Each structure stands twice: as structure tokens, then as C-alpha cells.
mmCIF file of C-alpha atoms in Angstrom:
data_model
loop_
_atom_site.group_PDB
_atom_site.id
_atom_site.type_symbol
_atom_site.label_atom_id
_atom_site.label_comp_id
_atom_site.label_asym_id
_atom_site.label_seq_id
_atom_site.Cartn_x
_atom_site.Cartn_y
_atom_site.Cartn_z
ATOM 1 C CA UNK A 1 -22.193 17.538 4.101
ATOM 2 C CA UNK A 2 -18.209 16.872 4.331
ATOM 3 C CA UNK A 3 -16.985 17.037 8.206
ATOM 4 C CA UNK A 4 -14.421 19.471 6.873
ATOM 5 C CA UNK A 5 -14.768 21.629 3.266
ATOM 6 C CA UNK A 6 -12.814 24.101 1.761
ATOM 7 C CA UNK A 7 -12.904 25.889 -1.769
ATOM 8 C CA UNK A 8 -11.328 24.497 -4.573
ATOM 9 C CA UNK A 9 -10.065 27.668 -6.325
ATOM 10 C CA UNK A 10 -8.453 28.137 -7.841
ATOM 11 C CA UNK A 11 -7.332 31.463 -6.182
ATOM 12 C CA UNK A 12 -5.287 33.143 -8.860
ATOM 13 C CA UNK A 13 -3.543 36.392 -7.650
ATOM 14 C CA UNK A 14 -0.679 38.177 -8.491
ATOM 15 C CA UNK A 15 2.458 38.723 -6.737
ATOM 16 C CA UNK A 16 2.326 41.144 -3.817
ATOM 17 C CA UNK A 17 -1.086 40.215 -2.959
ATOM 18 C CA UNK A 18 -2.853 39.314 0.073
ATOM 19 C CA UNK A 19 -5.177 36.340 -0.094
ATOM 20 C CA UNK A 20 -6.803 34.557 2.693
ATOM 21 C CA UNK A 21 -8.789 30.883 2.802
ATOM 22 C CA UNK A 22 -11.200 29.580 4.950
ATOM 23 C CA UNK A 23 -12.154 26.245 5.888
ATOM 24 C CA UNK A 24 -15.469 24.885 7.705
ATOM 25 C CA UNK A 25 -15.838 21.841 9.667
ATOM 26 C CA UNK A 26 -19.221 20.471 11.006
ATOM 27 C CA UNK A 27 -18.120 18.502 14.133
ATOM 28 C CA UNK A 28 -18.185 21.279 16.871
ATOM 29 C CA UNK A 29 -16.311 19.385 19.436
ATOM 30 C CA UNK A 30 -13.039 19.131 16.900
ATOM 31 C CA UNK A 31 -9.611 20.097 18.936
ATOM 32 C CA UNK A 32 -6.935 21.076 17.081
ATOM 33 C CA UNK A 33 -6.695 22.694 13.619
ATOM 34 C CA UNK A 34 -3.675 22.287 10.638
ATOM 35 C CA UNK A 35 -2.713 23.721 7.817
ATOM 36 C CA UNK A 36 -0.723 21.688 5.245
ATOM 37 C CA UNK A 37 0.604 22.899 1.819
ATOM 38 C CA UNK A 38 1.249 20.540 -0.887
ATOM 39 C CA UNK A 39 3.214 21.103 -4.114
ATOM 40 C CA UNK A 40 1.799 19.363 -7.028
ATOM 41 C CA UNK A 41 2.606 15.402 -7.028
ATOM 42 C CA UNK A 42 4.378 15.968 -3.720
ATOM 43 C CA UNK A 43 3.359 14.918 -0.210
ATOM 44 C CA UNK A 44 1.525 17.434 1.988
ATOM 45 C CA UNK A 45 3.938 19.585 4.420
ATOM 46 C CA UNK A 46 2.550 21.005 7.407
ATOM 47 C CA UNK A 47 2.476 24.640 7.723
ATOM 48 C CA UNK A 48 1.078 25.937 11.238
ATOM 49 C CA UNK A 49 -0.866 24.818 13.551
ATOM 50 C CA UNK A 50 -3.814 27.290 14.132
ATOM 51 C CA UNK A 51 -4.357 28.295 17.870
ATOM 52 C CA UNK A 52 -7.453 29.700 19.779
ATOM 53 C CA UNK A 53 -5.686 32.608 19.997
ATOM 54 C CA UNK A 54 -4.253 32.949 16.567
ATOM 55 C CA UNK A 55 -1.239 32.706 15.681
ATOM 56 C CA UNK A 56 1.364 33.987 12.718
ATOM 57 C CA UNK A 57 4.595 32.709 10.991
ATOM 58 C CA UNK A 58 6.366 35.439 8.582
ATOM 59 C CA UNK A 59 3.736 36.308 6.028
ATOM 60 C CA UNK A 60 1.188 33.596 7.046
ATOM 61 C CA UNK A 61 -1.308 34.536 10.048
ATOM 62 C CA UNK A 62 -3.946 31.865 10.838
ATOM 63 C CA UNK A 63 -7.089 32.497 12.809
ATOM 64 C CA UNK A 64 -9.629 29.991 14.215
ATOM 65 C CA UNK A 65 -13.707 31.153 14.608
ATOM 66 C CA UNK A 66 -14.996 28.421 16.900
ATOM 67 C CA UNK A 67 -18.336 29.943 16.853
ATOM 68 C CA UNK A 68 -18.958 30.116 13.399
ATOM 69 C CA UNK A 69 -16.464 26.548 13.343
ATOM 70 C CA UNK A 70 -14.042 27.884 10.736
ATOM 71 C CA UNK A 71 -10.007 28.442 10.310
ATOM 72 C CA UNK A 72 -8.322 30.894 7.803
ATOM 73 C CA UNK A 73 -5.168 31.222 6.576
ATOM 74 C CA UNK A 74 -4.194 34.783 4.892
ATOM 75 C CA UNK A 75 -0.871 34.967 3.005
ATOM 76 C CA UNK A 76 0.372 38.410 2.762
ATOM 77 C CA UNK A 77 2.987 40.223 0.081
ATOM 78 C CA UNK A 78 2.536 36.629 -2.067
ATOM 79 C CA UNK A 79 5.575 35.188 -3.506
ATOM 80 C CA UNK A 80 5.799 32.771 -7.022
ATOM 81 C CA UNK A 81 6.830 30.155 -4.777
ATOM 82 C CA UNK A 82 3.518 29.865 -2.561
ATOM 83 C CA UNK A 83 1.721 28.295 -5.547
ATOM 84 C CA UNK A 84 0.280 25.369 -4.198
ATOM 85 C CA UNK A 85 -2.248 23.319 -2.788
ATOM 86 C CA UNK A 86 -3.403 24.414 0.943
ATOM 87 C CA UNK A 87 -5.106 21.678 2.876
ATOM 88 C CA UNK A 88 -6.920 22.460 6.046
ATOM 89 C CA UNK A 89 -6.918 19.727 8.926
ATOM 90 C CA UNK A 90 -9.480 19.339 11.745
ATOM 91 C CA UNK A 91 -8.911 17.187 14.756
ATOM 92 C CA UNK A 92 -11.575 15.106 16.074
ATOM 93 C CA UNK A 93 -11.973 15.070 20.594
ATOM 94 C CA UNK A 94 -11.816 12.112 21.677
ATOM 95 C CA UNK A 95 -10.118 8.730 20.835
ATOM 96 C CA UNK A 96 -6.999 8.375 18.649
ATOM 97 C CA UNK A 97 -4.878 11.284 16.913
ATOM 98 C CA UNK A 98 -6.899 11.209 13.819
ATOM 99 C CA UNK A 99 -7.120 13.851 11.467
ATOM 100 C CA UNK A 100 -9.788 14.835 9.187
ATOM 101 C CA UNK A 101 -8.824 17.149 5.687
ATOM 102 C CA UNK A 102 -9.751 19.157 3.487
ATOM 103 C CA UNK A 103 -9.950 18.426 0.148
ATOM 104 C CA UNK A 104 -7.817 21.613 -0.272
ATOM 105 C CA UNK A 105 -7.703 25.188 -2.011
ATOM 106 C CA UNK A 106 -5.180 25.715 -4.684
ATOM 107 C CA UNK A 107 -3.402 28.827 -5.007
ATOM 108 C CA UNK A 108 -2.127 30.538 -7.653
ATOM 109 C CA UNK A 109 0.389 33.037 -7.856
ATOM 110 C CA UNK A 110 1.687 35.060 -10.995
ATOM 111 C CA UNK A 111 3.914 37.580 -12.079
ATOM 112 C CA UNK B 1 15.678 14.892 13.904
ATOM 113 C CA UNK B 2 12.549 12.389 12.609
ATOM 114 C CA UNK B 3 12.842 11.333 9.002
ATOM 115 C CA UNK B 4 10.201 8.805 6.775
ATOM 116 C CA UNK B 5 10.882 6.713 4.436
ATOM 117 C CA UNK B 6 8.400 5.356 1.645
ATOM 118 C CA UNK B 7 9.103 3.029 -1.201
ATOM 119 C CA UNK B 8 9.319 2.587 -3.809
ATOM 120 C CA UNK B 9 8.216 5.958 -5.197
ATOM 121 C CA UNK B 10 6.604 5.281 -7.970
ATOM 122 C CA UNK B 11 5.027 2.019 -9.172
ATOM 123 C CA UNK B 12 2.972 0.284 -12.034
ATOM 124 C CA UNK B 13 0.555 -2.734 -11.277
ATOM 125 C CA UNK B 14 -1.215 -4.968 -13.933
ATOM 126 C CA UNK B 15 -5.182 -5.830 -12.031
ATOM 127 C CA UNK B 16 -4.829 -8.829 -9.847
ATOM 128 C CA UNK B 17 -1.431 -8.964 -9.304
ATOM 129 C CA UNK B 18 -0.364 -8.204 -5.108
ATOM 130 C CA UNK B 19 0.949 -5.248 -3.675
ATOM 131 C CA UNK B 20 3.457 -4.489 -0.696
ATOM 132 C CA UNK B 21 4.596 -1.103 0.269
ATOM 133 C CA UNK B 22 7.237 0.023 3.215
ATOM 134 C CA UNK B 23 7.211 3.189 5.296
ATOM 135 C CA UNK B 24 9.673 3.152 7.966
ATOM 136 C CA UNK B 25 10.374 6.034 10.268
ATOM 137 C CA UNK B 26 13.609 6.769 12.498
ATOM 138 C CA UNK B 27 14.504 9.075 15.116
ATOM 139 C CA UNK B 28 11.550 8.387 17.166
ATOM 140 C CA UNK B 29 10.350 5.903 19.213
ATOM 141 C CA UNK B 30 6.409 4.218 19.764
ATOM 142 C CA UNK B 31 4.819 6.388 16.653
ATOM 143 C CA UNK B 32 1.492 6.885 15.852
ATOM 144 C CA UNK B 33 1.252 5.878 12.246
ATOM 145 C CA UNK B 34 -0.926 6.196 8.838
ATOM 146 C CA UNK B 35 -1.787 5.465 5.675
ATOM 147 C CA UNK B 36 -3.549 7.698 2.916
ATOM 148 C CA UNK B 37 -4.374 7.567 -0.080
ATOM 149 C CA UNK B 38 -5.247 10.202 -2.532
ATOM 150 C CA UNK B 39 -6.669 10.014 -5.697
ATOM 151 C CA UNK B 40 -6.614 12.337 -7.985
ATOM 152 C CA UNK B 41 -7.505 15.667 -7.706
ATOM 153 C CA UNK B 42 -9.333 14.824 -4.203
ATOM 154 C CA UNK B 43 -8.753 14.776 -0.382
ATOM 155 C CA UNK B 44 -6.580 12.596 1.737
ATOM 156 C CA UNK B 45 -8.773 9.688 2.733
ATOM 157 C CA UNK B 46 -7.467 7.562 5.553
ATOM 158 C CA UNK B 47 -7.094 3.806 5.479
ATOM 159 C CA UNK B 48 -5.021 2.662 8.403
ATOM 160 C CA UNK B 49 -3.866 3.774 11.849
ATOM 161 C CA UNK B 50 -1.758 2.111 14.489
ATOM 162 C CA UNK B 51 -0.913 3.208 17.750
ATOM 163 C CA UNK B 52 1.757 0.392 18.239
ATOM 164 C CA UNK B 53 3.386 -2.965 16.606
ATOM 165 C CA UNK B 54 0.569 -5.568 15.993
ATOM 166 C CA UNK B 55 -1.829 -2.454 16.126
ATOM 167 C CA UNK B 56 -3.967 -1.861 13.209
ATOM 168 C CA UNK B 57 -7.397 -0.417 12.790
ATOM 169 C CA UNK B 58 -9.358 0.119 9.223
ATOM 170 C CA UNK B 59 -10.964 2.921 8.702
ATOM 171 C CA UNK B 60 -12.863 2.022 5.232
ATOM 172 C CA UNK B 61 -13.349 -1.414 3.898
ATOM 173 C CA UNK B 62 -11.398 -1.922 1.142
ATOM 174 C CA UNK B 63 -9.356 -4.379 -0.823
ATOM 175 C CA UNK B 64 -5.786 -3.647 1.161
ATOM 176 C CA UNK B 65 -4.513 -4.169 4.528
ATOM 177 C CA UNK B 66 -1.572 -2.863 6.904
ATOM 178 C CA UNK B 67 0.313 -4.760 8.946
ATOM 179 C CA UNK B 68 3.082 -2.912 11.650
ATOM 180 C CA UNK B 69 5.912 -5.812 12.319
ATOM 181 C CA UNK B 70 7.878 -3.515 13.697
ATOM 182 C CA UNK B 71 7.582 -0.337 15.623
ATOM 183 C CA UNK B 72 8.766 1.950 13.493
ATOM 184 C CA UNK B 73 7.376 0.167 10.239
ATOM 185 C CA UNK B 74 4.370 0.304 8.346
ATOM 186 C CA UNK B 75 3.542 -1.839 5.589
ATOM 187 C CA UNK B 76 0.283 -1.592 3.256
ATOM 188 C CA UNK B 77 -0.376 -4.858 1.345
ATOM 189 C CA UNK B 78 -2.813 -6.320 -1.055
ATOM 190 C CA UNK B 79 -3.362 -10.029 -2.305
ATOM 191 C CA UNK B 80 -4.833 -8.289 -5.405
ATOM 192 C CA UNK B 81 -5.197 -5.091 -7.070
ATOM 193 C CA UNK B 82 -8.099 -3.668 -8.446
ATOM 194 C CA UNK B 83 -8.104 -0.081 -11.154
ATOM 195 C CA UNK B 84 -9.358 1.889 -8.442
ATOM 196 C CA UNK B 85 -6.367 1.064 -5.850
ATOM 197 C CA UNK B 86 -4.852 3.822 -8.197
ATOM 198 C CA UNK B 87 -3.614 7.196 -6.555
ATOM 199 C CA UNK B 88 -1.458 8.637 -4.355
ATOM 200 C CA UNK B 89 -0.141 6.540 -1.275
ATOM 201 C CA UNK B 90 1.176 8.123 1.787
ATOM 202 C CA UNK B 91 2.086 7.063 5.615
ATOM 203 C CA UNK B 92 2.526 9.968 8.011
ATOM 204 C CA UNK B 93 3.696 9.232 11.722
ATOM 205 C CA UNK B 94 3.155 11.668 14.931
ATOM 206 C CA UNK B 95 5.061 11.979 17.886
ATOM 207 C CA UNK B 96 1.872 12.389 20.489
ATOM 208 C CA UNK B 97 -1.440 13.519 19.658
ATOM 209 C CA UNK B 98 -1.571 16.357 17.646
ATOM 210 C CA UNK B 99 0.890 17.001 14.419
ATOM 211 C CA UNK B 100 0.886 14.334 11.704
ATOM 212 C CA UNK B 101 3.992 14.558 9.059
ATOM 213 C CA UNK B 102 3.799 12.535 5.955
ATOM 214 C CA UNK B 103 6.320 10.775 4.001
ATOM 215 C CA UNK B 104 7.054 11.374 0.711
ATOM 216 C CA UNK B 105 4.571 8.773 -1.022
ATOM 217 C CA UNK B 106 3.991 6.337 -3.329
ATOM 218 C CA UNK B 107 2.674 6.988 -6.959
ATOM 219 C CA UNK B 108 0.171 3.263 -7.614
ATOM 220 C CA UNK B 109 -1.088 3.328 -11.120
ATOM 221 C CA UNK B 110 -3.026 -0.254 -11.749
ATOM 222 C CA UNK B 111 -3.545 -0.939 -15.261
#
């Protein structure tokens, strides 16, 4: 089993939707929790860090579930221009600042 | 503000011939600092980390190595290429523990 896994997609939806992705990760002592998006043959850009407590930028609310060990990310009122690749990344306690990702879910959104 | 630089951006390799690529960050001082690679259509793996100059640790075995002369430069090398050094190169600094922000990569192809 991957430390941290996502779904593929892709996630095809129109505009106006609401979509939301999840991402598990096996290592229940993990610290801190990213989400990245990345635009096709470009380098991943970090979009929020996810808090205990949840937290929410504009249209994009993240939640973390430490019980179940899971983050989401749920786009609302989607826009052309969030097509893209959304990587999730899980900190590991202990040690260095290394960060474990997601092989990522790619979005699709269309007119 | 932090900027990263990564070069060259795109770059064609015949097998067995060596390798050298520069990531250099400014605006900050005593980085943390990465390399990934991605292949295709996968997840960021990574290769090195360094917490300061001289600094390197491996996280896979593999045909490359990094070297950090500097302390706000990163340099991934290899004596000699093999087809599946292909993919998607990137370093990514952060400023303390947490956050990790990528430069804007390096496109291998070996042939």
C-alpha cells in the first residue's frame, strides 16, 4: 500500500460545479498536510496548507480527518482555469522536512 | 521575495553521456533543499535532500548524485545516463520545516 494515495480521475465536471478530492495516507503519526496543483508539463504550485481545524481560501476549503487519516479539498462554483493536476502532500513526524505525495487527481473542467 | 532557478529547461541526452543540472535559490538564506523527479504520468519521487552546503542524503539508489557547493545551490549530476533517467526534474527549497516550493524544472529525455 502507497504511504499516501489519491484517485487518478479524471474528475470531469462542468463549470459551476462543486467537486471535492480526498487523499489517504497510512502513516498515522504524519504532521502537516499540502495541497499542490500542477498545470500540465509545469512544476507543482502549492495551494493551501490543510489545518486541524480546516481551513478555506476563496472557492477552495480543505478539511483534514485524522481519524479516518484523510485530507479533502472541495472546489466550489469551478472555473475553466482550475483544470489541473491536484497533488496531495503528507508530512512525515520526526526527522527532516520531508514530504511524501500523491500521485495526484486530475481535474477537469468544461464549458 | 524567494525565487528558484533551474536550468536548463529542457534537455536531450544520448545513453552514457554525463549529466549536470543547477538550481539556485535567492532571497533566502540556509534552505532546505530537493530534488524530484517525475516520470511520466506518476508521483513526485524524491532523490536528494540537504539541510546545508556539503549536506546531502539519498533517498533511493540510483545512477545520479547531488552535490550543494554552495548554500543556496543545488546541483544533480551523473557520470552516465541511462533511458530511465528520463522525466521530469525538479528542486524545491523551504524556508523551515513545513512548506516546500519547487522550481520550475527540467524536462531530461535520454535517447
Amino acid at each position: 500500500r502507497k504511504e499516501v494515495e489519491q484517485d487518478p480521475g479524471p474528475f470531469n465536471v462542468p463549470e459551476g460545479a462543486t467537486v471535492a478530492f480526498n487523499c489517504t495516507y497510512s502513516n498515522s503519526a504524519s504532521q502537516s498536510f499540502f495541497w499542490y496543483r500542477q498545470d500540465c508539463r509545469k512544476e507543482p504550485k502549492l495551494l493551501m496548507s490543510v489545518y486541524s481545524s480546516g481551513n478555506e481560501d476563496g472557492r477552495f476549503t480543505a478539511q483534514l480527518n485524522r481519524a479516518s487519516q484523510y485530507i479533502s479539498l472541495l472546489i466550489r462554483d469551478s472555473k475553466l482555469s482550475d483544470s489541473a493536476t491536484y497533488l496531495c502532500a503528507v508530512k512525515r513526524s520526526g526527522g527532516y522536512n520531508k514530504l511524501i505525495f500523491g500521485a495526484g487527481t486530475r481535474l477537469a473542467v468544461h464549458p | 521575495s524567494q525565487t528558484i532557478h533551474q536550468w536548463p529547461a529542457t534537455l536531450v541526452q544520448p545513453v552514457g553521456s554525463p549529466l549536470s543540472l543547477e538550481c539556485t535559490v535567492e532571497g533566502t538564506s540556509n534552505p532546505n533543499l530537493y530534488w524530484y523527479r517525475q516520470a511520466a504520468g506518476r508521483g513526485l519521487q524524491l532523490l536528494f535532500y540537504s539541510v546545508g552546503i556539503g549536506q546531502i542524503s539519498s533517498e533511493v539508489p540510483q545512477n545520479l548524485s547531488a552535490s550543494r557547493p554552495q548554500d543556496r545551490q543545488f546541483i544533480l549530476s551523473s557520470k552516465k545516463l541511462l533511458l530511465s533517467d528520463s522525466g521530469f526534474y525538479l528542486c524545491a527549497w523551504s524556508p523551515t520545516n513545513n512548506e516546500q516550493f519547487f522550481g520550475p524544472g527540467t524536462r531530461l529525455t535520454v535517447l
